[in-house]
Each structure stands twice: as C-alpha cells, then as structure tokens.
Coordinates of C-alpha atoms in Angstrom, one line a residue:
M1 CA -40.8 -8.8 -71.7
N2 CA -42.5 -5.7 -70.3
K3 CA -42.0 -2.9 -72.8
A4 CA -42.4 -0.2 -70.1
T5 CA -39.8 -1.5 -67.7
G6 CA -37.6 -3.8 -69.8
P7 CA -36.8 -7.5 -69.2
V8 CA -37.8 -9.2 -66.0
E9 CA -36.6 -12.4 -64.4
G10 CA -37.4 -15.4 -66.6
D11 CA -37.5 -13.5 -69.8
F12 CA -35.3 -14.4 -72.8
I13 CA -34.0 -11.8 -75.3
A14 CA -33.8 -13.1 -78.8
P15 CA -30.7 -12.5 -80.8
P16 CA -31.0 -9.9 -83.5
E17 CA -31.1 -10.9 -87.1
I18 CA -27.6 -11.1 -88.6
E19 CA -28.3 -8.6 -91.3
E20 CA -29.3 -6.0 -88.7
Q21 CA -25.8 -6.1 -87.2
G22 CA -23.7 -3.2 -88.5
E23 CA -20.1 -3.9 -89.2
S24 CA -17.1 -1.6 -88.5
S25 CA -14.4 -1.4 -91.1
L26 CA -10.7 -0.9 -90.7
P27 CA -9.5 2.7 -90.9
Q28 CA -8.0 4.1 -94.0
Q29 CA -4.4 5.0 -93.2
E30 CA -2.2 7.5 -95.0
E31 CA 0.3 6.1 -97.4
F32 CA 3.3 7.5 -95.4
W33 CA 2.2 5.7 -92.3
R34 CA 1.3 2.3 -93.8
P35 CA 3.8 -0.4 -93.0
P36 CA 6.0 -1.6 -95.9
V37 CA 5.0 -4.9 -97.6
R38 CA 8.3 -6.3 -96.4
F39 CA 10.9 -5.3 -93.8
G40 CA 14.1 -6.8 -95.1
S41 CA 13.1 -10.5 -95.6
V42 CA 10.2 -10.3 -93.2
P43 CA 6.7 -9.7 -94.6
V44 CA 4.7 -7.0 -92.8
E45 CA 0.9 -7.3 -92.5
K46 CA -1.3 -4.2 -93.1
E47 CA -4.3 -5.7 -91.4
P48 CA -4.5 -6.8 -87.7
L49 CA -3.6 -10.4 -87.0
G50 CA -6.4 -12.8 -87.6
W51 CA -8.2 -10.5 -90.1
D52 CA -9.6 -12.0 -93.3
R53 CA -10.3 -9.5 -96.1
R54 CA -13.6 -11.2 -97.0
Q55 CA -14.9 -12.5 -93.7
G56 CA -13.2 -10.3 -91.2
F57 CA -12.8 -12.1 -87.8
H58 CA -15.8 -14.3 -88.5
K59 CA -13.6 -16.7 -90.4
L60 CA -11.7 -17.6 -87.2
F61 CA -14.5 -16.9 -84.8
P62 CA -17.8 -17.9 -86.5
R63 CA -20.9 -16.1 -85.3
V64 CA -23.1 -17.9 -82.8
M65 CA -26.5 -16.4 -82.3
L66 CA -28.2 -17.6 -79.1
P67 CA -30.7 -15.8 -76.9
F68 CA -30.0 -14.1 -73.5
Q69 CA -31.7 -15.7 -70.5
V70 CA -32.6 -13.1 -67.8
V71 CA -32.0 -15.1 -64.7
E72 CA -32.5 -12.2 -62.3
R73 CA -33.6 -8.6 -62.1
V74 CA -32.2 -6.8 -59.0
H75 CA -34.7 -4.1 -58.1
F76 CA -33.8 -0.7 -56.5
G77 CA -37.2 0.9 -56.7
H78 CA -36.8 2.7 -60.0
G79 CA -38.3 0.0 -62.3
E80 CA -39.4 2.6 -64.8
L81 CA -35.8 3.1 -65.9
E82 CA -34.1 0.9 -68.4
P83 CA -32.0 -1.6 -66.4
N84 CA -28.2 -1.9 -66.5
R85 CA -27.0 -5.3 -67.8
L86 CA -24.6 -7.8 -66.3
F87 CA -23.8 -10.7 -68.6
W88 CA -22.3 -14.1 -68.0
G89 CA -20.9 -15.6 -71.2
D90 CA -18.2 -15.3 -73.9
N91 CA -17.8 -11.6 -74.4
L92 CA -17.2 -11.8 -78.1
H93 CA -20.6 -13.4 -78.8
V94 CA -22.3 -11.2 -76.2
M95 CA -20.9 -8.1 -78.0
R96 CA -22.0 -9.3 -81.4
Q97 CA -25.6 -9.2 -80.2
L98 CA -25.5 -5.7 -78.8
P99 CA -26.5 -2.7 -80.9
S100 CA -23.9 -0.6 -82.8
E101 CA -23.0 2.9 -81.6
S102 CA -24.6 2.4 -78.2
I103 CA -21.7 2.9 -75.8
D104 CA -19.9 6.1 -74.7
L105 CA -16.8 4.6 -73.0
I106 CA -15.3 1.1 -73.0
Y107 CA -12.6 0.3 -70.4
I108 CA -11.2 -3.2 -70.4
D109 CA -8.6 -5.0 -68.3
P110 CA -8.2 -8.2 -70.4
P111 CA -6.0 -11.1 -69.3
F112 CA -2.3 -10.1 -69.4
F113 CA 0.0 -12.2 -71.6
S114 CA 1.7 -13.6 -68.5
G115 CA 0.5 -17.2 -68.5
R116 CA -2.8 -19.0 -68.1
D117 CA -2.5 -19.8 -64.4
Y118 CA -2.0 -16.1 -63.5
N119 CA -5.2 -15.1 -65.3
V120 CA -7.5 -17.9 -64.0
I121 CA -8.8 -16.0 -60.9
F122 CA -12.0 -17.7 -60.0
G123 CA -11.4 -21.3 -61.1
D124 CA -14.5 -21.8 -63.2
Q125 CA -14.2 -24.5 -65.9
N126 CA -15.6 -22.0 -68.4
E127 CA -12.9 -19.5 -67.4
R128 CA -10.2 -22.1 -67.8
R129 CA -11.5 -23.3 -71.2
S130 CA -11.8 -19.7 -72.4
F131 CA -8.3 -18.8 -71.5
S132 CA -6.6 -22.0 -72.7
D133 CA -7.1 -21.1 -76.3
I134 CA -5.4 -17.7 -75.8
W135 CA -2.0 -19.2 -75.1
E136 CA -2.1 -21.9 -77.7
D137 CA 0.0 -20.2 -80.4
G138 CA 2.0 -17.8 -78.2
M139 CA 1.8 -14.0 -78.8
P140 CA 0.1 -14.2 -82.2
G141 CA -2.7 -16.4 -80.8
Y142 CA -3.2 -14.0 -77.9
L143 CA -3.3 -10.9 -80.2
I144 CA -5.8 -12.6 -82.6
W145 CA -8.1 -13.5 -79.7
L146 CA -7.9 -9.9 -78.5
N147 CA -8.2 -8.3 -81.9
A148 CA -11.5 -9.9 -82.6
R149 CA -12.9 -8.4 -79.4
L150 CA -11.4 -5.0 -80.0
F151 CA -13.0 -4.9 -83.5
E152 CA -16.5 -5.5 -82.0
M153 CA -15.8 -2.8 -79.4
K154 CA -15.1 -0.4 -82.1
R155 CA -18.5 -1.1 -83.6
L156 CA -20.2 -0.6 -80.3
L157 CA -18.7 2.8 -79.6
K158 CA -20.7 6.0 -80.3
K159 CA -19.1 8.4 -82.7
T160 CA -18.1 10.5 -79.6
G161 CA -16.9 7.4 -77.7
S162 CA -13.5 6.2 -76.5
I163 CA -11.8 3.0 -75.5
L164 CA -9.1 2.5 -72.8
V165 CA -7.2 -0.8 -72.8
H166 CA -5.3 -1.8 -69.7
C167 CA -2.2 -4.0 -70.2
D168 CA 1.3 -4.5 -68.8
W169 CA 4.8 -4.9 -70.1
H170 CA 4.3 -8.4 -71.5
A171 CA 2.3 -7.4 -74.5
S172 CA 1.7 -3.6 -74.4
H173 CA 3.9 -2.8 -77.5
Y174 CA 2.2 -5.5 -79.6
I175 CA -1.2 -4.4 -78.5
K176 CA -0.4 -0.8 -79.5
V177 CA 0.5 -1.9 -83.0
E178 CA -2.7 -3.9 -83.4
M179 CA -4.9 -1.0 -82.1
D180 CA -3.3 1.4 -84.6
K181 CA -4.5 -1.0 -87.3
I182 CA -8.0 -1.4 -85.9
F183 CA -8.7 2.2 -84.8
G184 CA -6.2 4.1 -86.9
H185 CA -3.0 5.7 -85.7
K186 CA -4.6 9.2 -85.6
S187 CA -7.2 7.9 -83.2
F188 CA -4.5 7.3 -80.5
I189 CA -4.8 10.0 -77.8
N190 CA -2.6 8.8 -74.8
E191 CA -0.4 6.2 -73.4
I192 CA -1.3 6.5 -69.7
V193 CA 1.2 5.1 -67.2
W194 CA -0.4 3.8 -63.9
C195 CA 2.3 3.7 -61.2
Y196 CA 1.9 2.0 -57.9
K197 CA 4.1 1.3 -54.8
S198 CA 2.8 -1.9 -53.4
G199 CA 2.8 -5.4 -54.9
G200 CA 5.5 -7.8 -56.1
A201 CA 8.9 -8.8 -54.7
S202 CA 12.2 -7.0 -54.8
P203 CA 14.1 -8.4 -57.8
K204 CA 17.8 -8.8 -57.8
R205 CA 18.5 -8.9 -61.5
Y206 CA 16.2 -6.1 -62.9
F207 CA 14.4 -2.9 -61.9
S208 CA 11.2 -3.5 -59.9
R209 CA 8.2 -3.4 -62.3
K210 CA 5.7 -0.9 -60.8
H211 CA 3.5 0.3 -63.6
D212 CA 0.8 -0.8 -66.0
T213 CA -0.1 0.9 -69.3
I214 CA -3.5 2.1 -70.5
F215 CA -4.0 3.0 -74.2
F216 CA -6.6 5.7 -74.9
Y217 CA -8.2 5.6 -78.4
V218 CA -11.2 7.4 -79.9
L219 CA -13.1 7.2 -83.1
N220 CA -12.8 10.8 -84.3
N221 CA -12.0 14.3 -83.1
S222 CA -15.5 14.9 -81.7
Y223 CA -14.8 12.5 -78.8
Y224 CA -16.1 13.4 -75.3
Y225 CA -13.5 14.5 -72.8
E226 CA -13.8 16.3 -69.5
S227 CA -10.5 17.8 -68.5
Q228 CA -9.3 16.8 -65.0
Q229 CA -7.0 19.0 -62.9
E230 CA -4.4 18.2 -60.3
K231 CA -2.2 20.1 -57.9
S232 CA 1.2 20.8 -59.5
Y233 CA 3.4 22.2 -56.8
N234 CA 3.5 24.5 -53.8
R235 CA 4.1 28.1 -54.8
G236 CA 4.9 29.2 -51.2
L237 CA 3.3 32.2 -49.5
K238 CA 2.7 34.2 -52.7
P239 CA 0.3 33.5 -55.6
Y240 CA 1.6 33.0 -59.1
R241 CA -0.7 35.8 -60.5
F242 CA -0.4 34.9 -64.2
S243 CA -3.4 34.9 -66.4
G244 CA -4.8 31.6 -67.4
V245 CA -3.4 29.8 -64.3
T246 CA -5.8 28.4 -61.7
E247 CA -4.6 28.6 -58.1
Y248 CA -5.9 28.0 -54.6
Q249 CA -4.6 28.5 -51.1
D250 CA -4.5 26.2 -48.1
S251 CA -2.6 26.0 -44.8
H252 CA 0.6 25.2 -46.7
G253 CA 0.4 28.2 -49.0
W254 CA -0.5 28.7 -52.7
H255 CA -0.8 25.9 -55.2
T256 CA -1.1 25.8 -58.9
L257 CA -3.7 23.6 -60.6
V258 CA -2.7 22.0 -64.0
G259 CA -4.2 19.6 -66.4
M260 CA -4.0 15.9 -65.4
K261 CA -0.8 14.3 -66.6
D262 CA -0.6 10.9 -68.3
Y263 CA 1.4 9.6 -65.3
W264 CA -1.0 8.4 -62.6
E265 CA 0.3 7.6 -59.1
I266 CA -2.5 5.5 -57.6
D267 CA -1.7 2.7 -55.2
M268 CA -3.1 -0.8 -55.7
V269 CA -5.8 -2.3 -53.6
G270 CA -3.9 -3.4 -50.5
R271 CA -4.7 -6.3 -48.1
T272 CA -6.3 -3.9 -45.6
S273 CA -8.1 -1.7 -48.1
A274 CA -11.8 -1.1 -47.4
E275 CA -12.7 -1.9 -51.0
R276 CA -10.7 -5.2 -51.2
I277 CA -12.8 -8.2 -52.3
G278 CA -10.1 -10.8 -52.2
Y279 CA -8.8 -11.6 -55.6
P280 CA -5.3 -10.5 -56.8
T281 CA -6.0 -8.4 -59.9
Q282 CA -8.6 -6.1 -58.4
K283 CA -8.2 -2.5 -59.7
P284 CA -8.7 0.5 -57.4
E285 CA -11.9 2.5 -57.6
K286 CA -9.8 5.8 -57.7
L287 CA -8.3 4.6 -61.1
L288 CA -11.7 3.9 -62.6
T289 CA -13.1 7.2 -61.2
R290 CA -10.5 9.1 -63.1
V291 CA -11.2 7.2 -66.3
I292 CA -15.0 7.5 -66.1
N293 CA -15.1 11.1 -65.1
S294 CA -12.7 12.1 -67.9
C295 CA -14.2 10.0 -70.8
S296 CA -17.9 9.7 -70.3
P297 CA -20.8 12.1 -69.7
I298 CA -23.2 11.8 -66.7
G299 CA -26.0 9.5 -67.9
G300 CA -23.7 8.0 -70.5
V301 CA -23.1 4.2 -71.0
V302 CA -19.9 2.7 -69.7
A303 CA -18.9 -0.9 -70.6
D304 CA -16.4 -3.4 -69.3
F305 CA -16.3 -6.8 -71.0
F306 CA -13.8 -8.3 -68.6
C307 CA -15.5 -7.1 -65.5
G308 CA -13.8 -9.4 -62.9
G309 CA -15.0 -8.1 -59.5
G310 CA -17.1 -5.3 -60.9
T311 CA -15.0 -2.2 -60.2
T312 CA -16.0 -0.5 -63.4
A313 CA -19.7 -1.1 -62.9
A314 CA -19.5 -0.1 -59.2
V315 CA -17.8 3.2 -60.0
A316 CA -20.0 3.9 -63.0
Q317 CA -23.1 3.4 -60.9
R318 CA -21.8 5.6 -58.1
L319 CA -21.0 8.4 -60.7
G320 CA -24.4 8.4 -62.3
R321 CA -23.5 6.5 -65.5
R322 CA -25.3 3.6 -67.1
W323 CA -23.3 0.4 -67.4
I324 CA -22.9 -2.9 -69.3
T325 CA -20.5 -5.6 -68.0
C326 CA -19.6 -9.1 -68.9
D327 CA -17.4 -11.9 -67.7
Q328 CA -16.7 -15.5 -68.6
S329 CA -16.7 -16.6 -65.0
R330 CA -20.0 -17.2 -63.1
V331 CA -18.2 -16.5 -59.8
A332 CA -17.1 -13.1 -61.2
V333 CA -20.7 -12.3 -62.1
A334 CA -21.9 -13.4 -58.7
V335 CA -19.3 -11.2 -56.9
T336 CA -20.1 -8.3 -59.2
R337 CA -23.8 -8.6 -58.6
D338 CA -23.3 -8.8 -54.9
R339 CA -21.0 -5.8 -54.9
L340 CA -23.4 -3.6 -56.8
T341 CA -26.3 -4.6 -54.6
G342 CA -24.3 -3.8 -51.5
Q343 CA -23.2 -0.5 -52.8
V344 CA -26.8 0.7 -53.3
E345 CA -27.9 -0.5 -49.9
Q346 CA -25.0 1.5 -48.3
Q347 CA -25.5 4.5 -50.5
T348 CA -27.5 7.3 -48.9
G349 CA -28.6 10.6 -50.4
A350 CA -28.0 9.6 -54.0
V351 CA -28.4 12.5 -56.4
L352 CA -29.5 10.3 -59.3
P353 CA -31.9 7.4 -59.1
V354 CA -30.2 4.0 -59.5
P355 CA -31.7 1.8 -62.2
D356 CA -32.3 -1.9 -61.7
F357 CA -29.9 -4.3 -63.3
T358 CA -30.4 -7.6 -64.9
V359 CA -28.2 -10.7 -64.7
E360 CA -28.3 -12.4 -68.1
N361 CA -26.8 -15.7 -69.3
W362 CA -25.6 -16.4 -72.8
G363 CA -24.8 -19.9 -74.0
I364 CA -25.1 -21.6 -70.6
Y365 CA -28.6 -21.7 -69.3
E366 CA -30.3 -22.4 -66.0
A367 CA -32.7 -25.3 -66.7
Q368 CA -34.6 -24.8 -63.4
R369 CA -35.6 -21.3 -64.4
L370 CA -36.5 -22.4 -67.9
A371 CA -38.9 -24.9 -66.3
Q372 CA -40.7 -22.0 -64.6
A373 CA -41.2 -20.0 -67.8
P374 CA -44.7 -19.6 -69.4
P375 CA -45.2 -22.2 -72.2
D376 CA -44.9 -19.6 -75.1
Q377 CA -41.7 -18.1 -73.7
F378 CA -40.2 -21.6 -73.2
R379 CA -41.0 -22.7 -76.7
A380 CA -39.6 -19.5 -78.2
F381 CA -36.4 -19.9 -76.2
V382 CA -35.9 -23.5 -77.3
L383 CA -36.6 -22.7 -80.9
R384 CA -34.0 -19.9 -80.9
C385 CA -31.4 -22.2 -79.2
F386 CA -32.1 -24.9 -81.8
G387 CA -31.6 -22.4 -84.7
A388 CA -35.2 -22.7 -85.7
R389 CA -37.7 -20.0 -86.7
I390 CA -40.7 -19.2 -84.6
E391 CA -43.6 -19.8 -87.0
Q392 CA -47.0 -20.8 -85.7
Q393 CA -48.5 -22.6 -88.7
D394 CA -50.8 -24.6 -86.5
E395 CA -51.5 -24.8 -82.8
S396 CA -49.5 -28.0 -82.7
I397 CA -46.6 -26.7 -84.9
H398 CA -44.5 -24.2 -83.1
G399 CA -41.8 -23.4 -85.6
T400 CA -39.7 -24.6 -88.6
K401 CA -36.1 -25.4 -89.2
G402 CA -35.5 -25.0 -92.9
S403 CA -38.8 -26.4 -94.2
V404 CA -39.2 -29.0 -91.5
P405 CA -42.0 -28.4 -88.9
V406 CA -40.9 -28.3 -85.3
W407 CA -42.9 -29.1 -82.1
V408 CA -41.7 -28.2 -78.6
G409 CA -42.7 -30.0 -75.4
G410 CA -43.5 -28.7 -72.0
S411 CA -41.1 -26.6 -69.9
G412 CA -41.1 -29.0 -66.9
I413 CA -37.8 -31.0 -66.8
D414 CA -39.7 -34.1 -65.6
T415 CA -42.4 -33.8 -68.2
A416 CA -42.1 -36.5 -70.9
V417 CA -43.6 -36.4 -74.4
T418 CA -46.5 -38.9 -74.7
E419 CA -47.9 -41.1 -77.5
A420 CA -50.8 -38.7 -77.8
D421 CA -48.4 -35.8 -78.4
V422 CA -46.8 -37.7 -81.2
S423 CA -50.1 -38.4 -82.8
T424 CA -51.3 -34.8 -82.5
F425 CA -48.1 -33.4 -84.1
A426 CA -48.2 -36.0 -87.0
N427 CA -51.7 -35.0 -87.8
A428 CA -50.8 -31.3 -87.7
I429 CA -48.0 -32.0 -90.3
R430 CA -50.6 -33.8 -92.5
R431 CA -52.7 -30.7 -92.5
T432 CA -49.9 -28.5 -93.8
L433 CA -49.8 -27.4 -97.5
R434 CA -46.2 -28.6 -97.7
Y435 CA -47.4 -32.1 -96.8
Q436 CA -50.3 -32.0 -99.3
Q437 CA -48.5 -30.2 -102.2
D438 CA -44.7 -30.8 -101.8
N439 CA -44.8 -34.2 -100.2
L440 CA -42.7 -33.0 -97.2
R441 CA -43.2 -35.6 -94.4
D442 CA -40.5 -34.8 -91.9
G443 CA -41.0 -33.4 -88.4
L444 CA -38.8 -32.5 -85.4
M445 CA -39.9 -32.9 -81.8
L446 CA -37.9 -31.1 -79.1
A447 CA -38.4 -31.9 -75.4
W448 CA -36.6 -32.7 -72.1
A449 CA -37.7 -36.3 -72.2
F450 CA -39.7 -38.8 -74.3
A451 CA -41.8 -41.5 -72.8
P452 CA -41.3 -45.1 -74.2
G453 CA -44.8 -44.9 -75.7
A454 CA -43.9 -41.7 -77.6
C455 CA -40.7 -43.3 -79.0
E456 CA -42.7 -46.4 -80.1
A457 CA -45.4 -44.3 -81.8
A458 CA -42.8 -42.4 -83.8
E459 CA -41.2 -45.7 -84.9
R460 CA -44.6 -47.0 -86.0
L461 CA -45.1 -43.9 -88.2
R462 CA -41.7 -44.3 -89.7
V463 CA -42.2 -48.0 -90.6
L464 CA -45.3 -47.0 -92.6
E465 CA -42.9 -45.4 -95.1
Q466 CA -42.6 -48.9 -96.7
T467 CA -46.3 -49.6 -97.1
D468 CA -48.5 -46.5 -96.5
V469 CA -48.6 -43.1 -98.1
N470 CA -49.6 -41.6 -94.8
F471 CA -46.2 -42.1 -93.2
I472 CA -44.5 -39.4 -91.2
R473 CA -40.8 -39.3 -90.2
L474 CA -40.4 -37.8 -86.8
E475 CA -37.0 -37.1 -85.2
Q476 CA -37.2 -36.8 -81.4
V477 CA -34.4 -34.6 -79.9
R478 CA -33.7 -34.1 -76.3
I479 CA -33.0 -30.5 -75.4
D480 CA -29.9 -31.5 -73.3
S481 CA -28.5 -33.7 -76.0
S482 CA -25.5 -33.2 -78.4
R483 CA -28.0 -33.4 -81.4
F484 CA -29.8 -30.3 -80.1
R485 CA -26.6 -28.2 -80.2
E486 CA -25.2 -29.7 -83.4
H487 CA -25.5 -26.4 -85.3
V488 CA -23.2 -24.8 -82.7
T489 CA -20.6 -27.5 -82.2
A490 CA -20.3 -27.7 -86.0
L491 CA -18.5 -24.4 -85.7
S492 CA -15.9 -25.7 -83.3
T493 CA -13.3 -26.7 -85.9
N494 CA -10.8 -23.9 -84.9
H495 CA -12.0 -23.5 -81.3
A496 CA -12.9 -26.2 -78.9
D497 CA -14.6 -23.6 -76.7
Y498 CA -17.6 -23.7 -79.1
E499 CA -18.3 -27.3 -78.0
N500 CA -19.3 -25.9 -74.6
F501 CA -21.8 -23.3 -75.9
L502 CA -25.5 -24.1 -75.5
T503 CA -25.5 -26.2 -72.3
F504 CA -28.0 -26.5 -69.5
I505 CA -27.0 -26.4 -65.8
Q506 CA -28.7 -27.0 -62.4
P507 CA -28.0 -25.0 -59.2
P508 CA -26.4 -26.7 -56.2
R509 CA -28.8 -27.9 -53.5
V510 CA -27.5 -25.8 -50.7
E511 CA -27.6 -27.2 -47.1
V512 CA -26.6 -24.9 -44.2
G513 CA -25.7 -26.3 -40.8
Y514 CA -24.7 -24.2 -37.8
R515 CA -23.7 -24.4 -34.2
R516 CA -23.1 -21.9 -31.4
V517 CA -19.5 -21.8 -30.1
S518 CA -19.7 -18.8 -27.7
P519 CA -22.1 -16.0 -26.9
L520 CA -23.3 -14.5 -30.2
T521 CA -20.7 -16.5 -32.1
Y522 CA -21.7 -19.3 -34.5
I523 CA -20.0 -21.5 -37.0
F524 CA -21.8 -22.0 -40.3
D525 CA -21.2 -25.0 -42.6
V526 CA -22.2 -25.9 -46.2
S527 CA -20.2 -29.0 -46.6
E528 CA -23.4 -31.1 -47.0
T529 CA -24.4 -29.1 -50.1
A530 CA -25.1 -31.3 -53.1
V531 CA -23.7 -30.3 -56.5
M532 CA -26.2 -31.2 -59.2
N533 CA -24.0 -30.8 -62.3
S534 CA -22.0 -33.8 -63.3
G535 CA -18.3 -33.4 -62.7
A536 CA -18.7 -30.0 -61.0
R537 CA -17.3 -28.9 -57.6
I538 CA -18.0 -26.0 -55.3
I539 CA -15.6 -23.0 -55.9
N540 CA -17.2 -20.1 -54.0
V541 CA -19.5 -19.5 -51.0
Q542 CA -21.1 -16.1 -50.2
W543 CA -22.8 -15.3 -46.9
D544 CA -25.4 -12.6 -45.9
F545 CA -25.8 -12.6 -42.1
S546 CA -28.5 -9.9 -42.1
H547 CA -30.6 -11.0 -45.1
G548 CA -33.4 -8.7 -46.2
Q549 CA -35.2 -8.6 -49.6
L550 CA -32.0 -8.6 -51.6
F551 CA -29.0 -10.8 -51.2
S552 CA -26.0 -8.7 -50.2
S553 CA -23.0 -10.5 -48.7
T554 CA -21.5 -9.4 -45.4
K555 CA -18.2 -7.7 -45.8
G556 CA -15.4 -10.3 -46.1
Y557 CA -17.8 -13.1 -47.0
S558 CA -18.3 -12.5 -50.7
F559 CA -15.3 -14.1 -52.4
T560 CA -14.0 -16.8 -50.1
A561 CA -12.2 -19.1 -52.6
N562 CA -8.4 -19.6 -52.6
K563 CA -6.5 -21.1 -55.5
K564 CA -4.6 -23.5 -53.3
K565 CA -7.0 -24.3 -50.5
G566 CA -10.3 -24.0 -52.3
P567 CA -13.5 -22.4 -51.0
K568 CA -14.3 -22.0 -47.3
L569 CA -17.1 -24.4 -46.6
Q570 CA -17.1 -23.5 -42.9
V571 CA -17.0 -19.9 -41.5
K572 CA -17.3 -18.2 -38.2
F573 CA -19.4 -15.1 -37.5
K574 CA -20.1 -13.0 -34.4
F575 CA -23.4 -11.2 -34.3
S576 CA -23.8 -7.8 -32.6
Q577 CA -26.8 -8.7 -30.6
S578 CA -29.2 -11.5 -29.8
G579 CA -32.6 -12.1 -31.5
K580 CA -34.0 -13.7 -34.6
R581 CA -31.7 -13.4 -37.7
R582 CA -32.2 -14.4 -41.3
I583 CA -29.0 -15.8 -42.9
A584 CA -28.6 -16.4 -46.6
C585 CA -25.9 -18.4 -48.4
R586 CA -25.1 -18.5 -52.1
V587 CA -22.9 -21.3 -53.5
Q588 CA -21.4 -21.4 -57.0
D589 CA -19.9 -24.5 -58.7
D590 CA -17.2 -24.5 -61.4
L591 CA -19.7 -25.2 -64.2
G592 CA -21.8 -22.2 -63.4
G593 CA -24.5 -23.5 -61.0
D594 CA -25.6 -20.9 -58.5
G595 CA -27.8 -21.9 -55.5
L596 CA -29.3 -19.9 -52.7
K597 CA -30.5 -21.0 -49.2
V598 CA -32.2 -18.8 -46.6
I599 CA -32.5 -19.9 -43.0
E600 CA -33.7 -18.2 -39.8
I601 CA -32.1 -18.7 -36.4
E602 CA -32.4 -17.4 -32.9
V603 CA -29.1 -15.8 -31.9
N604 CA -28.2 -15.8 -28.2

C-alpha cells in the first residue's frame, strides 16, 4: 500500500485486531419510558431482538476477520486524495472492520419485509443466500438480522452523525421499536413520509399504497443539520411583510419560504427517466439530494451499506461528500462502479476535485488478481485468510498458526510445491528454538497445488516418527480447499451463509462476436463467453461502445438482466459515424466472476 495515496489495485487491507474495535452500547432509557417486564401475559423485552447481554450480537453472528482485496482503483486524476470505497461482501462483516466514529451520515434502504423474491434484484447466488436467512423465522428473524447491522452503524457514526433508515408498511412499526432500543427514543428526530404518484396497480379492496417511511435518528443533540426550505404557498400580488418570514417574487406573485416538512412529494424513477438504470427498487436522486444536503457537511463521509445501483454514492460524489458503499451482489457493485465512473466523465466544471475510488472484495476473492500480486503481499494475504499470524522467524517460515510454523507457496495458480520446497521448510523448522527446546515438530504448508513429489516427501518425513528423532509432521493444505477455510465454516452453526465466506473465483473468459446489419449498425454477441466458476451462469452484460481509458457503459447498456428472460447476450447498437472504434464488454456471473474484453472494429 502506498501511504501517500492509499491502496492501489492488487493491495490487500488487513483486518484490524479485534481488541482495537470499539463497541457501542445500548442507550440508557428513563424508567418512565422503559417497557414493562410483562404486558398482560406476554413478556416484553428491554433489549433489541437478538441481543445477548454478554456477547451482544456476536453470539448469533460471530466475528469473521478477513482482509479486503483491492481489485481495482478507478483513477480520476486526484490520486493524492484518500479514495472513496466501494465494497463487495456481507455488510455486517465489512462494517465490523471499519473504524469507529468515522461516518457523518448513514442512509440505508435495506430489503423490505415483503418476500425474498421481491428483494433479489440482481440474481447473484451470494445475494440469494444472504437474503434466504432473513425470512427463515418470519418478522423476528428479519429484525434480528437488521438489528445486528444497525448496531454496527451506531458504532460507525460520529458524535455529530445521523442515520436514516428507509422502509415500507410491512415492517416500519417494528423497525421503529427496535431503533428506539438501539439508539434511544430521545435520539429519534423525524418520521419522514416519502410520497409518490407512479408505481403499483389500482387495488379494489384497499387504498393505494403510495408512500414509504424514512426514520431519522441521531446520537446526541450536537448532530449536524442544515435546514432546507421549500415554497409554502402563493401570497398573491402583495408580500406578507412579517418579520422572520422569507419571501420571494416571481411571475406568479409573492411566495413564502418555510422549513422543509417531513412529507416529501418526490416521484419515483419512471421508465423514461434519464437516471433510470433498469432495476425496480432504484431511488430517485432528488430524494438522496435532500437527505445528504440536510444531514451531512460538504467534505463529510456518507455511507450506504445496501447500495444497490449506487444512487447514494452518485449523489454524495456530485455534492462534494466522501462516500463508503457496500452490497452483497457483485452485479450491484459493477453497476455502481460504472455509474460513478460515467458521472465523472460527464461532469464538467466541478467545483471540488473528485477523489479516486477503490473496489474492494471481502470474503470472495479473485484468484487471478492474487496470482499477479508480489510474493510478500500474496503470502501476507494467505496468512490472514488462514487465520495465521505473519511472523518471519526464518526466510523459509512465513508465519505461525498458534505455535505451528506456516509456509506459503508461490502466487501463481499453476505453480505446484516441489519436493525441494518440502525439504527446505522441514530444515527451517528444525532450526527453530521450539523444535530444539520444546520438541514441536509440526508444520503447515499452504499452496494452490502440491506436486506428487512434494506429497511423497512429506509422507516420508512423517513415517520417520516411528524410527527417527528427526521426524517432521507436515500438513499440506490447498488454498482453495475446505480445510483452508475451516476456521470460518466452524462458525456456521447458526448461519449457513458463513460456509460461503472465504472462497476464490475466476473471471469469465469473455468472447465478443459482431456483425454489421445496416449502415453504422451492428449486432454484438457474447454467447460464446466461457464461465470459469463451476456451477455459475452469466447474469449481466455491460457494454461501452466508445471505450477510452476507463470502462464506462453506454447509456442503456449497464444493467441488461431481466428476472424472467435473463441477461441479453446479444445487443444492437448504431454508431453516429464511421471509423475505428474501441468496444469494451464486461460480463458478470452469479458467483461473482467479472470479466472484461476490449476489441477494435472499423465501423462503416
């Protein structure tokens, strides 16, 4: 990592030590507000659902400390600034590795309690697995899942910070009760009602549901807030002329400006909207503009841990705020990355310089990029993932797990450990004080592959245990094996999702075909693309028909998937003029593989 400019592509960011992570506590509530121990015959809980008085939410959701892999740094020409961060991974575990009191504003639009199919937007297997746990135990299970995340968000907020939680009628009342327990009832500021005209059918047996709810909470009375004003009503041809009232005049007469109400009439992103990306739960930029302008200072940090298509980050970037976003879906991250890049390319005359941003993976890592890492970075990454300590006792001992020496092989996926490597590591163990004084003779070898000679050499060393005091027991562990991630999967008792943490993926091998169908008009086809991850399928294709230094999809060609029909593997595009053109295509599979192909054609 370059200390002057922050992480670059290929870097890994080690998880902080557990003891360095500050913990929030539940607020002290006044006696008159505390719920009774029982309400009739029904017991009433004082703590939020899922809370354990000794272990907090860690009892149900154990801590998993894995490094972040920086898979890309998108450059905007201001590399001296600390980059913004876009994460792919489980947001609970990502948040647990972020520093306390570091965020000014958190806005989240979590999955609504309206069924798993409604909330699976992008179709990733990771997204489906993540959401399947939420509905397992009905409303209590959903609230426990959300409470654990809200509690981490409370820890991340600065003392002057605030959080806005977006929900709908399915669970809003239950969420309000839980947030009162986590943040304190006196920390509640507003229940904002967002009303819209479009969307939904005309029901025959109930009133049409045309609003969502946003709960606004803070940590204390020193919270940041910038008052917003709106036009109240037309005063006619004469001004009001009362002190303390702001007025202005236009062609319709005099108008009074008043403080913004908690009732917001902002329409949804329609089918013909210029900002439409193509998935059903996209929130309008006008809504996030109002939230961010009101609740965060210029230069402050805005976070969204359910980023979807990246509206929060896009608006924060445009308004001169720093941002942190995260999503469980690799397609969501790809769409967000593309949207942010395109916004900067289209933005002219920006008042504030736009920082670079990094794309970082947590828990699911790109093996191909790891293979390109320098040896010392690769070894450190593997040791962190294995739960071992980086401890250079000898040039041939790279770390320890407990008291056992650990050796890490080369970064190349096709590089196999040799018999000579086994001999060298065994001799290094013999040189250690623990071998000489404490009779510790075990060792661990971590690598992508082991040659037959290496396996035989380790077996010969082990057999000596019966006849020779110089024996060494070496366990050989493949990096992509279940043994390598045992320390993580052991935590999966309550949540099967843990079994999918710490996996390695490959990008699709993208193949682009094309043919001319009329002047300047071509059909492009990626149906010959090979998916390299076992059991995966293509779920999204992005196209950039004027590719430069950065990938930025052409409008309408970023999110091309459809729940029923699947992704469009064939698209038609008409160029504005003839000549040489560079075309780039990105393909995502449903396990998280993301591949890029760039071609050059002569348009005529």
